[in-house]
Short mmCIF file of C-alpha atoms and ligand atoms in Angstrom, two decimals:
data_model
loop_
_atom_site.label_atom_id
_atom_site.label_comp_id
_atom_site.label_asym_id
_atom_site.label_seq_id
_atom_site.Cartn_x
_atom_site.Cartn_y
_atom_site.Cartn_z
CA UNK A 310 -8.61 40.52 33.52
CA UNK A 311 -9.56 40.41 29.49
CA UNK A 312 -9.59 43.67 27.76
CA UNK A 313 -13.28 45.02 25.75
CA UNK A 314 -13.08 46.76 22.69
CA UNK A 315 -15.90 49.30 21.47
CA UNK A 316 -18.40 45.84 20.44
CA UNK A 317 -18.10 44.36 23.49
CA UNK A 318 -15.85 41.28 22.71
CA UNK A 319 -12.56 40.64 25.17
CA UNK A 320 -9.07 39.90 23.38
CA UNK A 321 -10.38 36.46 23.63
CA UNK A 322 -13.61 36.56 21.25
CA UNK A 323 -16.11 36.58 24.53
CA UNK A 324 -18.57 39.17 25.37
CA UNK A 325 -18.56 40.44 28.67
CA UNK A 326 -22.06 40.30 30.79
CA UNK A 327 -23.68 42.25 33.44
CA UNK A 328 -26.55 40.94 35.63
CA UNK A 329 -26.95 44.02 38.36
CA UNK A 330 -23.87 44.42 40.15
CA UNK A 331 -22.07 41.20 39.04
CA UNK A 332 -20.39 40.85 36.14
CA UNK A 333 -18.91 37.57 33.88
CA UNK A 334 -16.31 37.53 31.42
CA UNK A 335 -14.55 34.34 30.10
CA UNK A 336 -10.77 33.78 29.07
CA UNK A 337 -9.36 30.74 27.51
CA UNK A 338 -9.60 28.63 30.92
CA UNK A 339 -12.01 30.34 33.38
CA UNK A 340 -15.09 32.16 33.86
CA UNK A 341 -14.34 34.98 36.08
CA UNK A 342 -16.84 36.50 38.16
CA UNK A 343 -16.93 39.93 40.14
CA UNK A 344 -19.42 42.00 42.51
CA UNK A 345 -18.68 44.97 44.79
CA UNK A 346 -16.44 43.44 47.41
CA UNK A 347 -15.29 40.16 45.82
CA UNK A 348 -14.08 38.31 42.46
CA UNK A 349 -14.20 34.46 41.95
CA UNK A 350 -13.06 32.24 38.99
CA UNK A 351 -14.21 28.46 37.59
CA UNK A 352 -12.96 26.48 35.32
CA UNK A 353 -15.20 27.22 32.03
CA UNK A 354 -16.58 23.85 31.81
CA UNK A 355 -17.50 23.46 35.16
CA UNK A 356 -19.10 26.95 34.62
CA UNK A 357 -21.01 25.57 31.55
CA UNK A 358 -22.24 22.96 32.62
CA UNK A 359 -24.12 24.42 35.77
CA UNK A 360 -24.73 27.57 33.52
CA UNK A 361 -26.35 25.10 30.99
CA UNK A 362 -28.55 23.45 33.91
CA UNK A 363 -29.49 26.76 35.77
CA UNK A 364 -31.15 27.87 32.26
CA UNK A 365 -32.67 24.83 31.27
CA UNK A 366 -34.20 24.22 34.74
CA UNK A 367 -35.54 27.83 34.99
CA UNK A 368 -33.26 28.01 38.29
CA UNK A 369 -34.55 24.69 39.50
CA UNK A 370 -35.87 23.56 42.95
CA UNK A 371 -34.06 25.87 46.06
CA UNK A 372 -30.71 26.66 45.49
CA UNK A 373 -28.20 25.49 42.31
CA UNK A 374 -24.59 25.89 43.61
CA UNK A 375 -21.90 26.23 40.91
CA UNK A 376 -19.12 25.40 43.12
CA UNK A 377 -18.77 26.18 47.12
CA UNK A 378 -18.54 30.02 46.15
CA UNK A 379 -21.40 30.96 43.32
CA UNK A 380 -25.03 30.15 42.78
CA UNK A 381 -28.73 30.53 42.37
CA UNK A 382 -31.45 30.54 44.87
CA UNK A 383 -34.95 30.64 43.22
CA UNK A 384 -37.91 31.93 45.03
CA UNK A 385 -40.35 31.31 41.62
CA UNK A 386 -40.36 34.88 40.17
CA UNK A 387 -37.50 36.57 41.69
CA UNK A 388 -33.74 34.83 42.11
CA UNK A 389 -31.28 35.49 44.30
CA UNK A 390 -27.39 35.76 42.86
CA UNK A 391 -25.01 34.99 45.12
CA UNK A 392 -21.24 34.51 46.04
CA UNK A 393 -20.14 33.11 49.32
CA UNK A 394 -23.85 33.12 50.60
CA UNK A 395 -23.60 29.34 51.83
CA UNK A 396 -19.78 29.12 52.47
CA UNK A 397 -19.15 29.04 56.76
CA UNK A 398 -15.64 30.90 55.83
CA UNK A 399 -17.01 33.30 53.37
CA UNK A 400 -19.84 33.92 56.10
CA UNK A 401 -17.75 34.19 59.23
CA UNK A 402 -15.41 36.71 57.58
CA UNK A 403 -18.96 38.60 56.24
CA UNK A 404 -17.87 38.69 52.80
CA UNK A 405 -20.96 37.35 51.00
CA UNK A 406 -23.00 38.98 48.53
CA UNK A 407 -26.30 38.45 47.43
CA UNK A 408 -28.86 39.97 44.72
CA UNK A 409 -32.42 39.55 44.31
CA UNK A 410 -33.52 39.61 40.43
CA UNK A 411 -36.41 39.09 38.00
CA UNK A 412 -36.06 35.52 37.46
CA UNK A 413 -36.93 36.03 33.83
CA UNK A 414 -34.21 39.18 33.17
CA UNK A 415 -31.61 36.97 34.58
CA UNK A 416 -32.49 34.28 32.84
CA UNK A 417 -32.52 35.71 29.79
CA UNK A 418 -29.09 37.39 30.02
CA UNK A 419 -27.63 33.67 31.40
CA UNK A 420 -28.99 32.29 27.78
CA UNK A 421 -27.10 34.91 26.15
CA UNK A 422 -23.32 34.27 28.09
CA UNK A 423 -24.31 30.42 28.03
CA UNK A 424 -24.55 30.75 24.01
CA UNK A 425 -21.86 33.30 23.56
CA UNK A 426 -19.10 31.18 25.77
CA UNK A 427 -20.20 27.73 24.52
CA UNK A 428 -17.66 27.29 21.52
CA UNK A 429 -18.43 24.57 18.58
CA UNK A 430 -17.91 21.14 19.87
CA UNK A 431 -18.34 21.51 23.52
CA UNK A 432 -21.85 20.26 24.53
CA UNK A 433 -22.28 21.65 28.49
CA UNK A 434 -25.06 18.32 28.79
CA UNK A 435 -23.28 15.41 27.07
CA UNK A 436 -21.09 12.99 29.82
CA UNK A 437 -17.18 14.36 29.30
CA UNK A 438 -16.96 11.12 27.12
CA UNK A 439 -19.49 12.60 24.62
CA UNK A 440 -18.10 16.15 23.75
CA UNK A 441 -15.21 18.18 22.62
CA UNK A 442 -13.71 21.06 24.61
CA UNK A 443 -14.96 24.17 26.53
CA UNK A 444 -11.52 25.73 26.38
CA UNK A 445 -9.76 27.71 24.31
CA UNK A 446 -10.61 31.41 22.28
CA UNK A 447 -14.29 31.68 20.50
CA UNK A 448 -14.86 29.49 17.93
CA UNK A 449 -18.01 29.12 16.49
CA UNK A 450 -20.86 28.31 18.32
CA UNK A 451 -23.20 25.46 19.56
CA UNK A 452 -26.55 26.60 19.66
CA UNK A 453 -28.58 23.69 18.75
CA UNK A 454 -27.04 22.35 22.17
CA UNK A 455 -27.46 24.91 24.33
CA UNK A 456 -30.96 25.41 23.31
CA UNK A 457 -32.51 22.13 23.91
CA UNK A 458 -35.88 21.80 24.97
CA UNK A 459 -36.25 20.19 28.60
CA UNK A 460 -38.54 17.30 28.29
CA UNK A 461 -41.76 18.19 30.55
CA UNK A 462 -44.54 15.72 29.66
CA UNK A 463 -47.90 17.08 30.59
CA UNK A 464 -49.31 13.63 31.11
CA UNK A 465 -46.94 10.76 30.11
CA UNK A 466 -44.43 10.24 27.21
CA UNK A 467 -45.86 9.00 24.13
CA UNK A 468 -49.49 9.91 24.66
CA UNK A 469 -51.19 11.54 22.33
CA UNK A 470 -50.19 15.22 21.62
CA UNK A 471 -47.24 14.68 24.33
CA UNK A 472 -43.56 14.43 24.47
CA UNK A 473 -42.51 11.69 21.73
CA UNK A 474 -40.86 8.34 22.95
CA UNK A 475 -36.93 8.30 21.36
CA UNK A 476 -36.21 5.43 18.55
CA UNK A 477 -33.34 5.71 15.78
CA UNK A 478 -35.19 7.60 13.64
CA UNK A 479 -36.14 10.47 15.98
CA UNK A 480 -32.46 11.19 16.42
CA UNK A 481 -32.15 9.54 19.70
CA UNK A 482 -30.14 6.28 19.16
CA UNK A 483 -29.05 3.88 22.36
CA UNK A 484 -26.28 5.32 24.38
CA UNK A 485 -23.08 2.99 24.05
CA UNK A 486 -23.26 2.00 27.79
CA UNK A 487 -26.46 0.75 27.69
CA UNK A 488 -26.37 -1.46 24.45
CA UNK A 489 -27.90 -4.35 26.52
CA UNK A 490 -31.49 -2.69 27.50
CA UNK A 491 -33.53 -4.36 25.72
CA UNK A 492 -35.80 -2.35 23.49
CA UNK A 493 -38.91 -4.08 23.34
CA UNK A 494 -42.38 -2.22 23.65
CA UNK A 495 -45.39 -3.74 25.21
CA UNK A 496 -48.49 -4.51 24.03
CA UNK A 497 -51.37 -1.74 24.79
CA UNK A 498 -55.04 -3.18 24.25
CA UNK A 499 -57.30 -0.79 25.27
CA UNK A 500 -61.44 -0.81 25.53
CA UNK A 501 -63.11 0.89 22.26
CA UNK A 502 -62.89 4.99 23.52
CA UNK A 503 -59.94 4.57 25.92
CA UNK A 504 -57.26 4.32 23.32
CA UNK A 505 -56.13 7.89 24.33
CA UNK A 506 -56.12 7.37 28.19
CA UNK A 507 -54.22 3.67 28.41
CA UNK A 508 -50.46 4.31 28.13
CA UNK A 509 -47.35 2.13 28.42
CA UNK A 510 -43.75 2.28 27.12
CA UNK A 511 -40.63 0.83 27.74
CA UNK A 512 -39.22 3.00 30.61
CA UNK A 513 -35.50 1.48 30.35
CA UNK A 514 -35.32 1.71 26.86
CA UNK A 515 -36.51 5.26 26.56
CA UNK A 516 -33.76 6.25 29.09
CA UNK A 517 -31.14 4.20 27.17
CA UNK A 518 -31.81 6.74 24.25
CA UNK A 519 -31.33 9.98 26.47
CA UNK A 520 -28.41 11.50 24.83
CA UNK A 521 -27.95 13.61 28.20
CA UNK A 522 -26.67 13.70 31.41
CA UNK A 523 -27.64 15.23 34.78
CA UNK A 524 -31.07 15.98 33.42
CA UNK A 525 -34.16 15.18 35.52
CA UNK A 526 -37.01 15.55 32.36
CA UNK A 527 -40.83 15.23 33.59
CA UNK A 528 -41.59 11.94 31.94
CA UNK A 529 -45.07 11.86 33.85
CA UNK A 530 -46.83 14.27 35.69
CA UNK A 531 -49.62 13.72 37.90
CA UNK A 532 -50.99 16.71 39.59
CA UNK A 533 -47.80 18.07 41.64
CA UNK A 534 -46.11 14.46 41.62
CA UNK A 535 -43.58 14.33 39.00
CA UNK A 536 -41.62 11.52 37.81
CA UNK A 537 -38.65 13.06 36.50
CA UNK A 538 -35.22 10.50 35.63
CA UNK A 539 -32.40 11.30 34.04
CA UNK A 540 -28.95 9.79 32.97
CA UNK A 541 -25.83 10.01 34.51
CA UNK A 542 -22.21 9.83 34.07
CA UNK A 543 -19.32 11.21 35.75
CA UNK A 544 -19.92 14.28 38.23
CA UNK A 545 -23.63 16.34 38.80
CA UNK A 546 -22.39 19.54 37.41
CA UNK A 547 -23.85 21.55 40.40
CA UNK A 548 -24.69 20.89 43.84
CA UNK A 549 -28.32 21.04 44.77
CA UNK A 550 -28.98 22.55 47.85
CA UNK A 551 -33.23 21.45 48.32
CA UNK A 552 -35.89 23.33 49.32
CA UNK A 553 -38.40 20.01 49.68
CA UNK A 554 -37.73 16.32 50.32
CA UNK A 555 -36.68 14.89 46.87
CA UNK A 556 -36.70 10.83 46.86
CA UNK A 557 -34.46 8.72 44.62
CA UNK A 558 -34.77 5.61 42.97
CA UNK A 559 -31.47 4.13 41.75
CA UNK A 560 -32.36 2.09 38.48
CA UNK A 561 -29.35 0.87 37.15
CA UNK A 562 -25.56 0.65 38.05
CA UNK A 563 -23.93 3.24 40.59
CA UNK A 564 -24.28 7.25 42.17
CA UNK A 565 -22.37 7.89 45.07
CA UNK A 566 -23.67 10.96 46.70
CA UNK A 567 -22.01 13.20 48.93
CA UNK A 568 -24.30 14.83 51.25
CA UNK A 569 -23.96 18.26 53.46
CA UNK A 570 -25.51 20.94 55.33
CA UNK A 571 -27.33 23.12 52.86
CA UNK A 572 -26.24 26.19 54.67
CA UNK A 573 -23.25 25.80 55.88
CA UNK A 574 -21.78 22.65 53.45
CA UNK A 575 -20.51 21.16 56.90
CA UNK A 576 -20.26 17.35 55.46
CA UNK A 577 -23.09 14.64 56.59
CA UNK A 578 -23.42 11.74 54.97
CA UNK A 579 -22.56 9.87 51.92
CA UNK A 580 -24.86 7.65 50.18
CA UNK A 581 -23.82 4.85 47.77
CA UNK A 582 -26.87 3.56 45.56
CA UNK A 583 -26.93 0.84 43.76
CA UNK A 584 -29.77 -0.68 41.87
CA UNK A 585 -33.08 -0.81 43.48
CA UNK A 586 -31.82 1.47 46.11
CA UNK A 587 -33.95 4.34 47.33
CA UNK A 588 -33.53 7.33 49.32
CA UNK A 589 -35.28 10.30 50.95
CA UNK A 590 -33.05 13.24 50.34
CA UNK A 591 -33.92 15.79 53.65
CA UNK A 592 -35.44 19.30 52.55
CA UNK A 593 -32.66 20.73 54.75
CA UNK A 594 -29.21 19.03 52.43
CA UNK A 595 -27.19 19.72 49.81
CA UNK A 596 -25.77 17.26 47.73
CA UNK A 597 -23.77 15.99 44.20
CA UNK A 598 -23.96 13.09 42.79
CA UNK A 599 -20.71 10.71 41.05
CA UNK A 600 -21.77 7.44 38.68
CA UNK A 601 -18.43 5.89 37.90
CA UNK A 602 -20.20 4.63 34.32
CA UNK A 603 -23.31 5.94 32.46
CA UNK A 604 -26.60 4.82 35.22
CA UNK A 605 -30.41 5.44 35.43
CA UNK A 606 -31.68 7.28 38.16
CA UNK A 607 -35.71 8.21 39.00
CA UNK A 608 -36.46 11.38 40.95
CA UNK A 609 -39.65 11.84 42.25
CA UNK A 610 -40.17 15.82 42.64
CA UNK A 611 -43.16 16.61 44.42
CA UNK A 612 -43.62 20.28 43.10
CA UNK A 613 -46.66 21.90 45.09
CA UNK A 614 -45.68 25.37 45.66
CA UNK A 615 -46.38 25.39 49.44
CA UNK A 616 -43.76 23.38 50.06
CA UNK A 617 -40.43 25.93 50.72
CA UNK A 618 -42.50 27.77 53.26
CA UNK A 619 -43.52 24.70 55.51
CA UNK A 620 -40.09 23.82 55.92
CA UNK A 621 -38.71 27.31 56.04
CA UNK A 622 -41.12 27.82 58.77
CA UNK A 623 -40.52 24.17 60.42
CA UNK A 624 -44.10 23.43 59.52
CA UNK A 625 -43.01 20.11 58.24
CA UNK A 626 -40.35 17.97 59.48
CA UNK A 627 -37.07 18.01 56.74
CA UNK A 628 -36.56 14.24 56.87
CA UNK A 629 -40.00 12.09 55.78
CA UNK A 630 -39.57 9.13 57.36
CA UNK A 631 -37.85 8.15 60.74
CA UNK A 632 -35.92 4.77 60.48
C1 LIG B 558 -30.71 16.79 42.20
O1 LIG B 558 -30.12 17.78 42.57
O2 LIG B 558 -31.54 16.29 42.95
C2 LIG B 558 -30.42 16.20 40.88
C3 LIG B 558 -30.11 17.03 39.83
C4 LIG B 558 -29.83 16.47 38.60
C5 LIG B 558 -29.86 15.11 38.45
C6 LIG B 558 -30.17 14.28 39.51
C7 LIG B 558 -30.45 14.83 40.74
O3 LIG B 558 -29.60 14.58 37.28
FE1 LIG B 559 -31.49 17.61 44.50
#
């Protein structure tokens, strides 16, 4: 375990954080992570990464899993903290742990260790690919990174006094694996009055320019239904156990998911999507996706607030359609 001196800062350059009884430090390799009872360790960019996503997402839909051990479970106001809380061996041997925090004290102390461990270079959203290392004592920092703005459109990208569409000049060039998406607009004619309501962009090419991966961003928003796709390469840096039925459109190339048992991880099915492909994820899985090479994905997020407690309670049935 890394030393502190008097400011806080291990023999490695890291600060050392506390959120209630658990507490974080980083080396060179690993985040390490202890709570009365128990100690775990991740590699640091595996930690990053689902750090990076936990923050940006505000804790996200149900429950973000770092790895098999660690996680998140919102509840929208309060999150729970957890080691070994939806691991069968960690449960049959009783040796989880859970805490219940203010979502926005622990999200504000995550912010701090996620831009205090993220050195200059490493970028915990960019495909491996895309960004230097994690590893290695603190150098510099990357803030501009780590603090990206999610994109939430309140109506639709590109409308008036909304999220901007990406072009060159914005910053937001087209990703080398997708240099063949064509980047042609179409033509919007609307009635005298309307030009503020009638919308329409190139959906491909805006997602060629997302210089992210493994980052659902609200690109249109009606009422609770939320179209929200994202780019992917290599590995989702967390697994997402749901707390709703989440559907997926594969767009382009390949994700092979592996799906469990949210609770317990017991395996249950594997899904390989290719394009067109579309899925009903259960409210009652876990899952993490793989996409050999760079693909587009659509999820459709359906984020009425009733929804946790109708499944919790078996109100509503986990899977939405029968087959
Ligand atoms: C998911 O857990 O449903 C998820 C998360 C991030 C993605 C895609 C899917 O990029
Ligand atoms: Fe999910």
């Amino acid at each position: 375990m890394a030393t502190t001196n008097q400011v806080g800062v291990n023999q490695h350059g890291y600060r050392t954080f506390q959120i209630g009884h658990f507490s974080f430090s980083r080396d060179e390799y690993f985040a390490h992570i202890e709570w009365p009872g128990g100690s775990h360790l991740m590699p640091v960019d595996r930690f990053l990464k689902a750090l990076m996503r936990d923050v940006a997402w505000n804790f996200f839909y149900g429950i973000v899993n770092f790895d098999e051990i660690f996680g998140t479970t919102n509840h929208y106001g309060t999150v729970d903290i957890f080691a070994g809380l939806y691991n069968a061996g960690y449960r049959a041997q009783k040796k989880e742990y859970v805490e219940n925090l203010d979502s926005v004290k622990a999200r504000s102390i995550f912010e701090e260790m996620l831009d205090d461990w993220t050195v200059e270079g490493f970028d915990p959203f960019a495909a491996p690919a895309e960004t230097g290392s994690a590893f290695g004592p603190k150098k510099g920092n990357n803030t501009r990174a780590v603090k990206r703005a999610r994109v939430v459109a309140k109506r639709m990208a590109g409308m008036k006094g909304d999220t901007p569409l990406r072009n060159d000049q914005n910053g937001f060039p087209v990703n080398r694996q997708f240099q063949d998406v064509a980047q042609d607009e179409p033509e919007v004619h609307a009635e005298p009055g309307f030009e503020d309501e009638v919308h329409a962009f190139n959906f491909f090419g805006y997602l060629s320019r997302s210089d992210v991966t493994w980052n659902p961003s609200v690109c249109s928003a009606v009422k609770d239904s939320l179209v929200c796709p994202t780019t992917e390469e290599f590995a989702l840096p967390v697994i997402h156990g749901n707390d709703r039925v989440e559907w997926f459109i594969q767009l382009s190339d390949e994700i092979q998911w592996e799906i469990a048992d949210r609770d317990s991880g017991a395996p249950r099915a594997r899904a390989v999507m290719k394009p067109g492909d579309v899925a009903a994820m259960p409210a009652d899985i876990r899952h993490q996706g793989f996409s050999p090479k760079r693909s587009m994905l659509l999820v459709w997020e359906n984020a009425d607030p009733s929804l946790p407690e109708l499944y919790a309670r078996k109100k509503l049935k986990p899977n939405p359609v029968d087959f």
